[in-house]
Structures are given as C-alpha cells and as structure tokens.
mmCIF file of C-alpha atoms and ligand atoms in Angstrom:
data_model
loop_
_atom_site.group_PDB
_atom_site.id
_atom_site.type_symbol
_atom_site.label_atom_id
_atom_site.label_comp_id
_atom_site.label_asym_id
_atom_site.label_seq_id
_atom_site.Cartn_x
_atom_site.Cartn_y
_atom_site.Cartn_z
ATOM 1 C CA MET A 1 69.356 122.258 59.673
ATOM 2 C CA LYS A 2 72.219 122.827 62.040
ATOM 3 C CA GLN A 3 69.698 122.967 64.906
ATOM 4 C CA GLN A 4 67.992 119.758 63.709
ATOM 5 C CA LEU A 5 71.452 118.035 63.728
ATOM 6 C CA GLU A 6 72.289 119.368 67.240
ATOM 7 C CA ARG A 7 68.855 118.219 68.488
ATOM 8 C CA ILE A 8 69.487 114.701 67.029
ATOM 9 C CA ARG A 9 72.927 114.597 68.688
ATOM 10 C CA SER A 10 71.717 115.614 72.133
ATOM 11 C CA GLU A 11 68.640 113.309 72.013
ATOM 12 C CA ALA A 12 70.632 110.440 70.747
ATOM 13 C CA LEU A 13 73.420 110.818 73.251
ATOM 14 C CA ALA A 14 70.952 111.113 76.131
ATOM 15 C CA ALA A 15 69.002 108.040 74.919
ATOM 16 C CA LEU A 16 72.070 105.904 74.469
ATOM 17 C CA ASN A 17 73.479 106.774 77.881
ATOM 18 C CA ALA A 18 70.171 105.883 79.390
ATOM 19 C CA ALA A 19 69.747 102.560 77.496
ATOM 20 C CA ALA A 20 69.312 99.480 79.857
ATOM 21 C CA ASP A 21 70.484 96.725 77.462
ATOM 22 C CA GLY A 22 71.847 95.789 74.177
ATOM 23 C CA GLN A 23 68.426 95.333 72.622
ATOM 24 C CA GLU A 24 67.614 99.043 73.487
ATOM 25 C CA LEU A 25 70.940 100.105 72.083
ATOM 26 C CA GLU A 26 70.344 98.254 68.785
ATOM 27 C CA ALA A 27 66.949 99.978 68.405
ATOM 28 C CA LEU A 28 68.518 103.384 68.981
ATOM 29 C CA ARG A 29 71.208 102.631 66.472
ATOM 30 C CA VAL A 30 68.536 101.897 63.860
ATOM 31 C CA ARG A 31 66.567 104.898 64.884
ATOM 32 C CA TYR A 32 69.415 107.345 64.441
ATOM 33 C CA LEU A 33 71.935 105.762 62.126
ATOM 34 C CA GLY A 34 69.789 103.376 60.117
ATOM 35 C CA LYS A 35 68.982 103.790 56.390
ATOM 36 C CA LYS A 36 65.595 105.226 57.434
ATOM 37 C CA GLY A 37 67.006 106.815 60.575
ATOM 38 C CA GLU A 38 66.642 110.410 61.634
ATOM 39 C CA LEU A 39 70.230 111.385 60.717
ATOM 40 C CA THR A 40 69.893 109.941 57.277
ATOM 41 C CA ALA A 41 66.628 111.709 56.741
ATOM 42 C CA VAL A 42 68.460 115.076 57.474
ATOM 43 C CA LEU A 43 71.290 114.183 55.253
ATOM 44 C CA LYS A 44 68.876 113.533 52.419
ATOM 45 C CA GLN A 45 67.908 117.169 52.545
ATOM 46 C CA MET A 46 71.436 118.369 51.938
ATOM 47 C CA GLY A 47 70.631 118.742 48.219
ATOM 48 C CA LYS A 48 68.538 121.683 49.039
ATOM 49 C CA LEU A 49 71.414 123.571 50.561
ATOM 50 C CA SER A 50 73.581 126.136 48.814
ATOM 51 C CA PRO A 51 76.956 124.966 47.578
ATOM 52 C CA GLU A 52 78.696 127.118 50.271
ATOM 53 C CA GLU A 53 76.473 125.756 53.023
ATOM 54 C CA ARG A 54 76.746 122.106 51.981
ATOM 55 C CA PRO A 55 80.278 121.294 53.153
ATOM 56 C CA VAL A 56 79.753 123.156 56.342
ATOM 57 C CA MET A 57 76.543 121.118 57.099
ATOM 58 C CA GLY A 58 78.327 117.984 55.888
ATOM 59 C CA GLN A 59 81.010 118.508 58.521
ATOM 60 C CA VAL A 60 78.453 119.054 61.266
ATOM 61 C CA ALA A 61 76.527 115.987 60.187
ATOM 62 C CA ASN A 62 79.783 113.868 60.199
ATOM 63 C CA ASN A 63 80.620 115.186 63.686
ATOM 64 C CA VAL A 64 77.112 114.222 64.920
ATOM 65 C CA ARG A 65 77.381 110.697 63.363
ATOM 66 C CA ALA A 66 80.810 110.236 64.966
ATOM 67 C CA ALA A 67 79.541 111.357 68.335
ATOM 68 C CA ILE A 68 76.592 108.958 68.174
ATOM 69 C CA GLU A 69 78.776 106.045 67.023
ATOM 70 C CA GLU A 70 81.303 106.645 69.747
ATOM 71 C CA THR A 71 78.683 106.929 72.478
ATOM 72 C CA LEU A 72 77.126 103.780 71.044
ATOM 73 C CA GLU A 73 80.331 101.830 71.441
ATOM 74 C CA GLN A 74 80.840 103.262 74.896
ATOM 75 C CA ALA A 75 77.380 102.284 75.952
ATOM 76 C CA LYS A 76 77.884 98.818 74.584
ATOM 77 C CA THR A 77 81.162 98.313 76.532
ATOM 78 C CA HIS A 78 79.637 99.785 79.641
ATOM 79 C CA LEU A 79 76.488 97.580 79.466
ATOM 80 C CA ALA A 80 78.550 94.392 78.694
ATOM 81 C CA ALA A 81 80.702 95.169 81.801
ATOM 82 C CA LYS A 82 77.618 95.751 83.911
ATOM 83 C CA ALA A 83 76.088 92.456 82.696
ATOM 84 C CA MET A 84 79.358 90.561 83.584
ATOM 85 C CA GLU A 85 79.270 92.170 87.043
ATOM 86 C CA VAL A 86 75.729 90.968 87.588
ATOM 87 C CA ARG A 87 76.556 87.463 86.479
ATOM 88 C CA LEU A 88 79.659 87.422 88.706
ATOM 89 C CA GLN A 89 77.666 88.480 91.657
ATOM 90 C CA ALA A 90 74.913 85.909 90.971
ATOM 91 C CA GLU A 91 77.330 83.027 90.486
ATOM 92 C CA ALA A 92 79.766 83.902 93.078
ATOM 93 C CA VAL A 93 81.221 81.001 95.150
ATOM 94 C CA ASP A 94 82.457 81.568 98.669
ATOM 95 C CA VAL A 95 85.641 79.494 98.534
ATOM 96 C CA THR A 96 86.172 80.090 102.179
ATOM 97 C CA ILE A 97 83.128 78.046 103.289
ATOM 98 C CA PRO A 98 84.299 74.770 104.664
ATOM 99 C CA GLY A 99 83.485 71.745 102.528
ATOM 100 C CA GLU A 100 80.952 69.100 103.546
ATOM 101 C CA ALA A 101 82.864 66.278 105.283
ATOM 102 C CA VAL A 102 82.417 62.884 103.749
ATOM 103 C CA ALA A 103 81.913 60.242 106.469
ATOM 104 C CA LEU A 104 84.620 57.616 105.989
ATOM 105 C CA GLY A 105 84.340 54.226 107.631
ATOM 106 C CA HIS A 106 87.129 52.083 108.972
ATOM 107 C CA GLN A 107 87.932 48.430 109.463
ATOM 108 C CA HIS A 108 85.651 46.450 111.740
ATOM 109 C CA PRO A 109 87.447 45.999 115.207
ATOM 110 C CA MET A 110 87.651 42.334 114.575
ATOM 111 C CA ASN A 111 89.464 42.833 111.304
ATOM 112 C CA MET A 112 91.841 45.265 113.021
ATOM 113 C CA VAL A 113 92.821 42.611 115.601
ATOM 114 C CA LEU A 114 92.914 39.863 112.844
ATOM 115 C CA GLN A 115 95.293 41.940 110.850
ATOM 116 C CA GLU A 116 97.451 42.523 113.934
ATOM 117 C CA ILE A 117 97.681 38.795 114.572
ATOM 118 C CA LYS A 118 98.345 37.995 110.912
ATOM 119 C CA ASP A 119 101.082 40.552 110.749
ATOM 120 C CA ILE A 120 102.790 39.099 113.795
ATOM 121 C CA PHE A 121 102.756 35.516 112.328
ATOM 122 C CA VAL A 122 103.758 36.638 108.869
ATOM 123 C CA GLY A 123 106.700 38.300 110.576
ATOM 124 C CA MET A 124 107.594 34.882 112.005
ATOM 125 C CA GLY A 125 107.451 33.214 108.581
ATOM 126 C CA TYR A 126 103.961 31.780 108.580
ATOM 127 C CA GLN A 127 101.922 31.405 105.449
ATOM 128 C CA VAL A 128 98.330 32.590 105.792
ATOM 129 C CA VAL A 129 95.724 30.297 104.138
ATOM 130 C CA ASP A 130 91.981 29.979 103.705
ATOM 131 C CA GLY A 131 89.708 26.918 103.437
ATOM 132 C CA PRO A 132 86.179 25.818 103.099
ATOM 133 C CA GLU A 133 83.483 26.472 105.676
ATOM 134 C CA VAL A 134 81.416 23.536 104.421
ATOM 135 C CA GLU A 135 83.756 20.693 105.402
ATOM 136 C CA LEU A 136 83.880 16.949 105.235
ATOM 137 C CA ALA A 137 83.463 15.169 108.654
ATOM 138 C CA SER A 138 86.582 13.166 107.785
ATOM 139 C CA TYR A 139 88.671 16.496 107.821
ATOM 140 C CA ASN A 140 86.742 18.146 110.656
ATOM 141 C CA PHE A 141 86.946 15.133 112.929
ATOM 142 C CA THR A 142 88.133 11.668 111.725
ATOM 143 C CA ARG A 143 91.653 12.573 110.432
ATOM 144 C CA LEU A 144 92.178 14.831 113.400
ATOM 145 C CA ASN A 145 91.844 11.757 115.565
ATOM 146 C CA ILE A 146 88.437 12.615 116.858
ATOM 147 C CA GLU A 147 86.706 9.283 116.725
ATOM 148 C CA GLU A 148 83.030 8.266 116.057
ATOM 149 C CA GLY A 149 81.034 8.855 119.241
ATOM 150 C CA HIS A 150 83.152 11.645 120.560
ATOM 151 C CA PRO A 151 80.863 14.282 122.182
ATOM 152 C CA SER A 152 82.031 17.129 119.825
ATOM 153 C CA ARG A 153 80.557 15.049 116.932
ATOM 154 C CA ASP A 154 77.104 15.094 118.555
ATOM 155 C CA ARG A 155 74.202 16.333 116.424
ATOM 156 C CA SER A 156 73.225 18.725 119.112
ATOM 157 C CA ASP A 157 76.550 20.571 118.737
ATOM 158 C CA THR A 158 77.254 20.396 114.950
ATOM 159 C CA PHE A 159 75.275 21.618 111.931
ATOM 160 C CA TYR A 160 75.267 18.609 109.618
ATOM 161 C CA PHE A 161 74.013 18.753 105.975
ATOM 162 C CA THR A 162 73.493 14.977 105.293
ATOM 163 C CA ASP A 163 71.841 12.111 107.142
ATOM 164 C CA ASP A 164 75.060 10.199 107.206
ATOM 165 C CA ASP A 165 76.754 12.998 108.974
ATOM 166 C CA SER A 166 79.507 13.185 106.419
ATOM 167 C CA LEU A 167 79.156 16.941 105.465
ATOM 168 C CA LEU A 168 78.947 19.766 107.915
ATOM 169 C CA LEU A 169 79.620 23.366 108.758
ATOM 170 C CA ARG A 170 83.145 23.159 110.225
ATOM 171 C CA THR A 171 83.194 23.440 113.994
ATOM 172 C CA GLN A 172 86.775 24.421 114.183
ATOM 173 C CA THR A 173 89.568 25.644 111.873
ATOM 174 C CA SER A 174 91.644 22.524 112.762
ATOM 175 C CA PRO A 175 90.632 20.746 109.503
ATOM 176 C CA MET A 176 92.883 23.223 107.846
ATOM 177 C CA GLN A 177 95.790 21.324 109.552
ATOM 178 C CA ILE A 178 94.924 18.275 107.441
ATOM 179 C CA ARG A 179 94.272 20.225 104.253
ATOM 180 C CA PHE A 180 97.613 21.964 104.526
ATOM 181 C CA MET A 181 99.621 18.882 105.326
ATOM 182 C CA GLU A 182 98.063 17.045 102.397
ATOM 183 C CA ASN A 183 99.468 19.549 100.053
ATOM 184 C CA HIS A 184 102.746 20.691 101.688
ATOM 185 C CA LYS A 185 105.790 18.889 102.787
ATOM 186 C CA PRO A 186 107.668 19.925 106.001
ATOM 187 C CA PRO A 187 109.132 22.202 106.932
ATOM 188 C CA LEU A 188 105.800 24.107 107.017
ATOM 189 C CA CYS A 189 104.346 27.009 108.931
ATOM 190 C CA MET A 190 100.776 27.959 108.366
ATOM 191 C CA LEU A 191 98.134 30.299 109.818
ATOM 192 C CA ALA A 192 94.421 29.640 108.884
ATOM 193 C CA PRO A 193 91.898 32.197 110.106
ATOM 194 C CA GLY A 194 88.213 31.641 109.423
ATOM 195 C CA ARG A 195 84.558 31.241 110.442
ATOM 196 C CA VAL A 196 83.453 28.216 112.420
ATOM 197 C CA PHE A 197 79.932 27.188 113.481
ATOM 198 C CA ARG A 198 78.384 25.467 116.511
ATOM 199 C CA LYS A 199 74.853 25.138 117.779
ATOM 200 C CA ASP A 200 75.308 27.589 120.576
ATOM 201 C CA GLU A 201 72.635 29.861 121.719
ATOM 202 C CA ALA A 202 73.625 33.531 121.461
ATOM 203 C CA ASP A 203 74.562 35.067 124.864
ATOM 204 C CA ALA A 204 77.267 37.412 126.036
ATOM 205 C CA THR A 205 80.013 34.881 125.537
ATOM 206 C CA HIS A 206 78.560 32.625 122.800
ATOM 207 C CA SER A 207 77.496 32.904 119.188
ATOM 208 C CA PRO A 208 76.558 30.070 116.641
ATOM 209 C CA MET A 209 79.120 31.590 114.353
ATOM 210 C CA PHE A 210 82.424 32.798 115.494
ATOM 211 C CA HIS A 211 86.005 33.040 114.204
ATOM 212 C CA GLN A 212 89.150 30.849 115.044
ATOM 213 C CA ILE A 213 92.784 31.201 114.017
ATOM 214 C CA GLU A 214 94.560 27.928 113.511
ATOM 215 C CA GLY A 215 98.327 27.592 113.525
ATOM 216 C CA LEU A 216 100.628 24.751 112.464
ATOM 217 C CA VAL A 217 104.240 24.234 112.446
ATOM 218 C CA VAL A 218 105.946 21.002 111.406
ATOM 219 C CA ASP A 219 109.692 20.325 110.902
ATOM 220 C CA GLU A 220 112.396 18.104 112.270
ATOM 221 C CA GLY A 221 113.053 18.706 115.907
ATOM 222 C CA ILE A 222 110.122 20.938 116.751
ATOM 223 C CA THR A 223 109.409 20.929 120.453
ATOM 224 C CA MET A 224 107.018 22.413 123.063
ATOM 225 C CA GLY A 225 109.718 25.114 123.591
ATOM 226 C CA ASP A 226 108.982 26.332 120.042
ATOM 227 C CA LEU A 227 105.312 26.360 120.680
ATOM 228 C CA LYS A 228 105.721 28.475 123.913
ATOM 229 C CA GLY A 229 108.095 30.777 122.091
ATOM 230 C CA ALA A 230 105.689 31.406 119.259
ATOM 231 C CA LEU A 231 102.602 31.881 121.480
ATOM 232 C CA THR A 232 104.407 33.988 123.998
ATOM 233 C CA THR A 233 105.722 36.229 121.383
ATOM 234 C CA LEU A 234 102.187 36.657 120.005
ATOM 235 C CA MET A 235 100.678 37.493 123.406
ATOM 236 C CA LYS A 236 103.381 40.053 124.300
ATOM 237 C CA ARG A 237 102.939 41.743 121.042
ATOM 238 C CA ILE A 238 99.177 41.891 121.403
ATOM 239 C CA TYR A 239 98.629 42.504 125.111
ATOM 240 C CA GLY A 240 101.972 44.185 126.005
ATOM 241 C CA GLU A 241 105.378 43.110 127.131
ATOM 242 C CA ASP A 242 104.389 42.947 130.786
ATOM 243 C CA SER A 243 101.402 40.716 130.177
ATOM 244 C CA VAL A 244 101.715 37.356 132.189
ATOM 245 C CA MET A 245 100.896 33.923 130.633
ATOM 246 C CA ARG A 246 100.600 30.360 131.861
ATOM 247 C CA PHE A 247 100.428 27.092 130.081
ATOM 248 C CA ARG A 248 98.176 24.563 131.689
ATOM 249 C CA PRO A 249 97.863 20.750 130.765
ATOM 250 C CA HIS A 250 94.759 19.941 128.812
ATOM 251 C CA HIS A 251 93.418 17.329 126.354
ATOM 252 C CA PHE A 252 92.727 17.490 122.704
ATOM 253 C CA PRO A 253 92.398 14.359 120.533
ATOM 254 C CA PHE A 254 94.732 15.759 117.829
ATOM 255 C CA THR A 255 97.577 16.950 119.997
ATOM 256 C CA GLU A 256 99.745 15.041 122.552
ATOM 257 C CA PRO A 257 100.670 16.538 124.949
ATOM 258 C CA SER A 258 98.012 19.328 124.851
ATOM 259 C CA CYS A 259 97.796 22.509 126.814
ATOM 260 C CA GLU A 260 95.730 25.694 127.153
ATOM 261 C CA MET A 261 97.239 29.026 127.474
ATOM 262 C CA ASP A 262 95.733 31.564 129.883
ATOM 263 C CA MET A 263 96.526 35.283 130.347
ATOM 264 C CA GLN A 264 96.597 36.830 133.843
ATOM 265 C CA CYS A 265 93.459 38.987 134.217
ATOM 266 C CA HIS A 266 94.260 42.538 133.405
ATOM 267 C CA LYS A 267 91.355 43.743 135.541
ATOM 268 C CA CYS A 268 92.249 42.173 138.909
ATOM 269 C CA GLN A 269 96.005 41.518 138.233
ATOM 270 C CA GLY A 270 95.371 37.779 138.925
ATOM 271 C CA THR A 271 93.841 38.281 142.350
ATOM 272 C CA GLY A 272 90.275 37.409 141.254
ATOM 273 C CA GLU A 273 88.928 40.425 143.264
ATOM 274 C CA VAL A 274 88.309 44.069 142.475
ATOM 275 C CA ASP A 275 87.354 46.285 145.524
ATOM 276 C CA GLY A 276 86.337 43.254 147.527
ATOM 277 C CA GLN A 277 84.021 41.975 144.763
ATOM 278 C CA VAL A 278 84.581 38.994 142.595
ATOM 279 C CA CYS A 279 86.245 40.226 139.402
ATOM 280 C CA SER A 280 83.671 40.426 136.642
ATOM 281 C CA THR A 281 86.183 39.988 133.838
ATOM 282 C CA CYS A 282 87.675 36.603 134.906
ATOM 283 C CA HIS A 283 84.763 35.600 137.276
ATOM 284 C CA GLY A 284 87.260 35.377 140.144
ATOM 285 C CA GLU A 285 89.558 32.942 138.357
ATOM 286 C CA GLY A 286 92.431 35.451 138.025
ATOM 287 C CA TRP A 287 93.262 33.966 134.638
ATOM 288 C CA ILE A 288 91.489 34.289 131.172
ATOM 289 C CA GLU A 289 91.668 31.206 128.861
ATOM 290 C CA LEU A 290 92.941 32.231 125.482
ATOM 291 C CA LEU A 291 93.674 29.199 123.371
ATOM 292 C CA GLY A 292 94.284 25.530 122.975
ATOM 293 C CA ALA A 293 97.574 24.107 121.670
ATOM 294 C CA GLY A 294 99.771 21.104 121.758
ATOM 295 C CA MET A 295 102.309 18.921 119.849
ATOM 296 C CA VAL A 296 100.663 17.450 116.817
ATOM 297 C CA HIS A 297 99.537 13.813 117.609
ATOM 298 C CA PRO A 298 101.650 11.249 115.706
ATOM 299 C CA LYS A 299 98.438 9.756 114.288
ATOM 300 C CA VAL A 300 97.460 13.073 112.718
ATOM 301 C CA LEU A 301 100.796 13.350 111.031
ATOM 302 C CA GLU A 302 100.481 9.730 109.782
ATOM 303 C CA ASN A 303 96.939 10.512 108.437
ATOM 304 C CA CYS A 304 98.680 13.149 106.286
ATOM 305 C CA GLY A 305 101.469 11.007 105.031
ATOM 306 C CA ILE A 306 104.164 12.660 107.300
ATOM 307 C CA ASP A 307 106.496 10.342 109.125
ATOM 308 C CA PRO A 308 106.118 11.049 112.801
ATOM 309 C CA GLU A 309 109.490 9.368 113.570
ATOM 310 C CA LYS A 310 111.275 12.006 111.435
ATOM 311 C CA TYR A 311 109.060 15.064 111.920
ATOM 312 C CA SER A 312 107.297 16.720 114.896
ATOM 313 C CA GLY A 313 105.090 19.844 115.121
ATOM 314 C CA PHE A 314 102.903 21.986 117.206
ATOM 315 C CA ALA A 315 99.510 23.428 116.614
ATOM 316 C CA PHE A 316 97.335 25.958 118.215
ATOM 317 C CA GLY A 317 93.706 27.313 117.796
ATOM 318 C CA MET A 318 92.448 30.529 119.336
ATOM 319 C CA GLY A 319 89.108 32.362 119.203
ATOM 320 C CA LEU A 320 89.447 35.634 117.390
ATOM 321 C CA GLU A 321 86.448 37.163 119.248
ATOM 322 C CA ARG A 322 88.115 36.365 122.587
ATOM 323 C CA MET A 323 91.385 37.898 121.429
ATOM 324 C CA ALA A 324 89.557 40.940 120.192
ATOM 325 C CA MET A 325 87.499 41.342 123.376
ATOM 326 C CA GLY A 326 90.731 41.166 125.372
ATOM 327 C CA ARG A 327 92.706 43.447 123.104
ATOM 328 C CA LEU A 328 89.924 46.116 122.814
ATOM 329 C CA ARG A 329 88.394 45.606 126.273
ATOM 330 C CA ILE A 330 84.898 44.654 124.967
ATOM 331 C CA ASN A 331 82.758 42.911 127.517
ATOM 332 C CA ASP A 332 79.902 41.545 125.445
ATOM 333 C CA LEU A 333 80.414 39.317 122.445
ATOM 334 C CA ARG A 334 77.169 40.305 120.804
ATOM 335 C CA LEU A 335 78.396 43.845 120.299
ATOM 336 C CA ILE A 336 80.843 42.519 117.802
ATOM 337 C CA PHE A 337 78.197 41.099 115.662
ATOM 338 C CA ASP A 338 75.506 43.750 115.995
ATOM 339 C CA ASN A 339 77.366 46.361 113.804
ATOM 340 C CA ASP A 340 75.825 49.255 115.616
ATOM 341 C CA VAL A 341 77.887 52.225 114.470
ATOM 342 C CA ARG A 342 77.767 53.718 117.986
ATOM 343 C CA PHE A 343 79.789 50.806 119.021
ATOM 344 C CA LEU A 344 81.977 50.543 115.907
ATOM 345 C CA ASN A 345 82.832 54.268 116.043
ATOM 346 C CA GLN A 346 84.687 53.751 119.289
ATOM 347 C CA PHE A 347 87.626 51.990 117.618
HETATM 348 N N1 DAH B 401 90.240 23.214 117.675
HETATM 349 C C1 DAH B 401 90.201 23.408 119.106
HETATM 350 C C2 DAH B 401 88.815 23.952 119.562
HETATM 351 O O1 DAH B 401 88.076 24.426 118.708
HETATM 352 C C3 DAH B 401 91.278 24.413 119.480
HETATM 353 C C4 DAH B 401 92.603 23.841 119.257
HETATM 354 C C5 DAH B 401 93.202 23.192 120.387
HETATM 355 C C6 DAH B 401 93.351 23.857 118.139
HETATM 356 C C7 DAH B 401 94.464 22.614 120.278
HETATM 357 C C8 DAH B 401 94.549 23.274 117.942
HETATM 358 C C9 DAH B 401 95.078 22.697 119.102
HETATM 359 O O2 DAH B 401 95.268 23.371 116.857
HETATM 360 O O3 DAH B 401 96.312 22.184 118.941
HETATM 361 O O4 DAH B 401 88.534 23.960 120.678
#
C-alpha cells in the first residue's frame, strides 16, 4: 500500500506540474482527490490493514494528500500568473508612440483682418452692428441722397427683387448709417461690417459679392480732423507706423465734402516703378485706393431726424477684401473666395 501511495504522489505531482491550464488541473484534482479518485480508492482499503499498520499508513496517506493539495495550489497560482503575463503582453500599449495629430483649422484670413479692424475701432469706442443684406431701395439709395436716375441705381449694376426696384441686395453698407441714426441719438459711433452685392463679373479684382465696413460718427462739433485722425489711426495700426496716407478730394452723394484715402504703394514706395518696370501692385500709380469717406451730408442727417445745424458727423466705407489683400499681401481676389486649403494654410 505504501508503494501505491508513493506512486500516486509522484504521478500526481508530475501531472500537476505539467498541466497547461485550469481545466486540466481541475481534472487532475478529481482524478486524485475526488470521491472516486485514486487516493480515495486506496484509503478505502485501509480497513484491511492490521491495527498497527493503520495509523502508519494513515499518516503516509495524509502526507500524500497534503503534498498533492499543496502542489495543486502552487500550480493554480503559477498558471494564473502565466495567463496574466500572456494577457499583458497581448494587450500591451506603447505609451511612447506619438499620438495622431488632429488637424485643427483656423480663422479665414478675411476674418482675421476683420477682427483686427473691429478691435481697433472698438478700442476707439465704436459700437459694432449688423444689418440686413436684403435692403429697401429707400435705405440703400434714396435716404442716402442718391437720387432716382443715379448711375449706381442702374439695373445693370444692382440685383433687384421687384419690378418697381424697391427691394434689392444692398450694394453698399452705407444704408446702415440710416438704420443706425433712426434708432440712436447723437453722440453716436458705429461700425457696420457686412456683405454687399453688385453685378460685377468675377476677375482678379472684382466679385459679385464682397465685404464692406461702414463707419459713422455723429456729435456736436465733429470735423474733418476727427475723420483724418480715426482713419490714420486705423491705417497705422493695420499697415504699420511708417505707412504713408493721403486724402484726395472725391464725390459721394451722402457726404459733403467727400474724399478718398490712398496708401502709398508698399511695393514701389510710391515711385510707380520696380526695377524699371511698371509696378504691378499699384499699376504705376504709386498709391493704392483704400476707402471713401466724408462729412455726413446735411440732407442725410435731416433724413434721419438729426438737426444738421446742431450736429455734424463723418462717415467712411472700406472694402474688407482690399484691406485684407494689402494686409496679407494677397494679389488675386479670387483666392479669398476659393477656399483652397493650400492657400488658406499660409496664414
Ligand atoms: N458706400 C461707398 C461705396 O460703396 C463707400 C463710402 C464712401 C462710404 C464714402 C461712406 C462714405 O460712408 O462716407 O463706394
């Protein structure tokens, strides 16, 4: 019997140590320690032993059982650790691999320049306002002192909605002057950026839709000096302290007197020539036209219920595309509207 027990011990221990997984271990446990297991079968024969032999064999049997149980526990622990190791290997994440970069966009160059311009005017106390793109002819033209028959009212220039030409896509942001003065009493300072529409063919410098920024200041004692101060401040902030401006007389129906402001060409320094060739940026003019401006016409003030004897004001209107092209050195207007990322990524 002793030999039988020793054989079971050595077989069981060898089998347990060689087991590949938990299932196999469980089968071995049943095979050796289970109710119908090999060890139990041997123990059942204890009755046949002599009373002297019985406790001796009982001791041996207990030792064998203890050895098998201990080895079983060890094998379980060992297999569990091995399984964990395999899982860790399989699910390993290399935290040192660089992450995948998410491509972030940025503001459109036009919005960048618009934001700069807005910031400058807000800093000077202007209120930024928005208004309708579908406009009444009375706001877009009539109340701005642009009379019937004026060439800018022509059907070949303006997108009209109605046969009586009373409703249109605004051709300028100037109607915002009227809208603002209707609802605000002087002193007032407003800036109105927005889209405007004209029947222009698209080429390098024209688009049927473009953006303007309108400005208006009305108070007692406002002069042309205030106008020059505000616009010179804007230009020096946008184009640099050393940029050179000039104001040139012009005509607009809604301002009197009126002027245009030009910037000295940055490419040819105002000479109109680069390396003996006509400067391509200013076409040899030496100056680049930037905006229209003037003192608000007394009739326009009157049209909005403001007494021109008491109050005066200045107004200006600039093309945002033109400002952006100058600011960012863009030479073709269409690039701004194409939204080609190869272009946009440059800013
Ligand atoms: N609205 C004019 C245009 O589209 C620009 C302009 C000129 C606006 C003079 C003004 C101004 O406010 O005073 O050509």
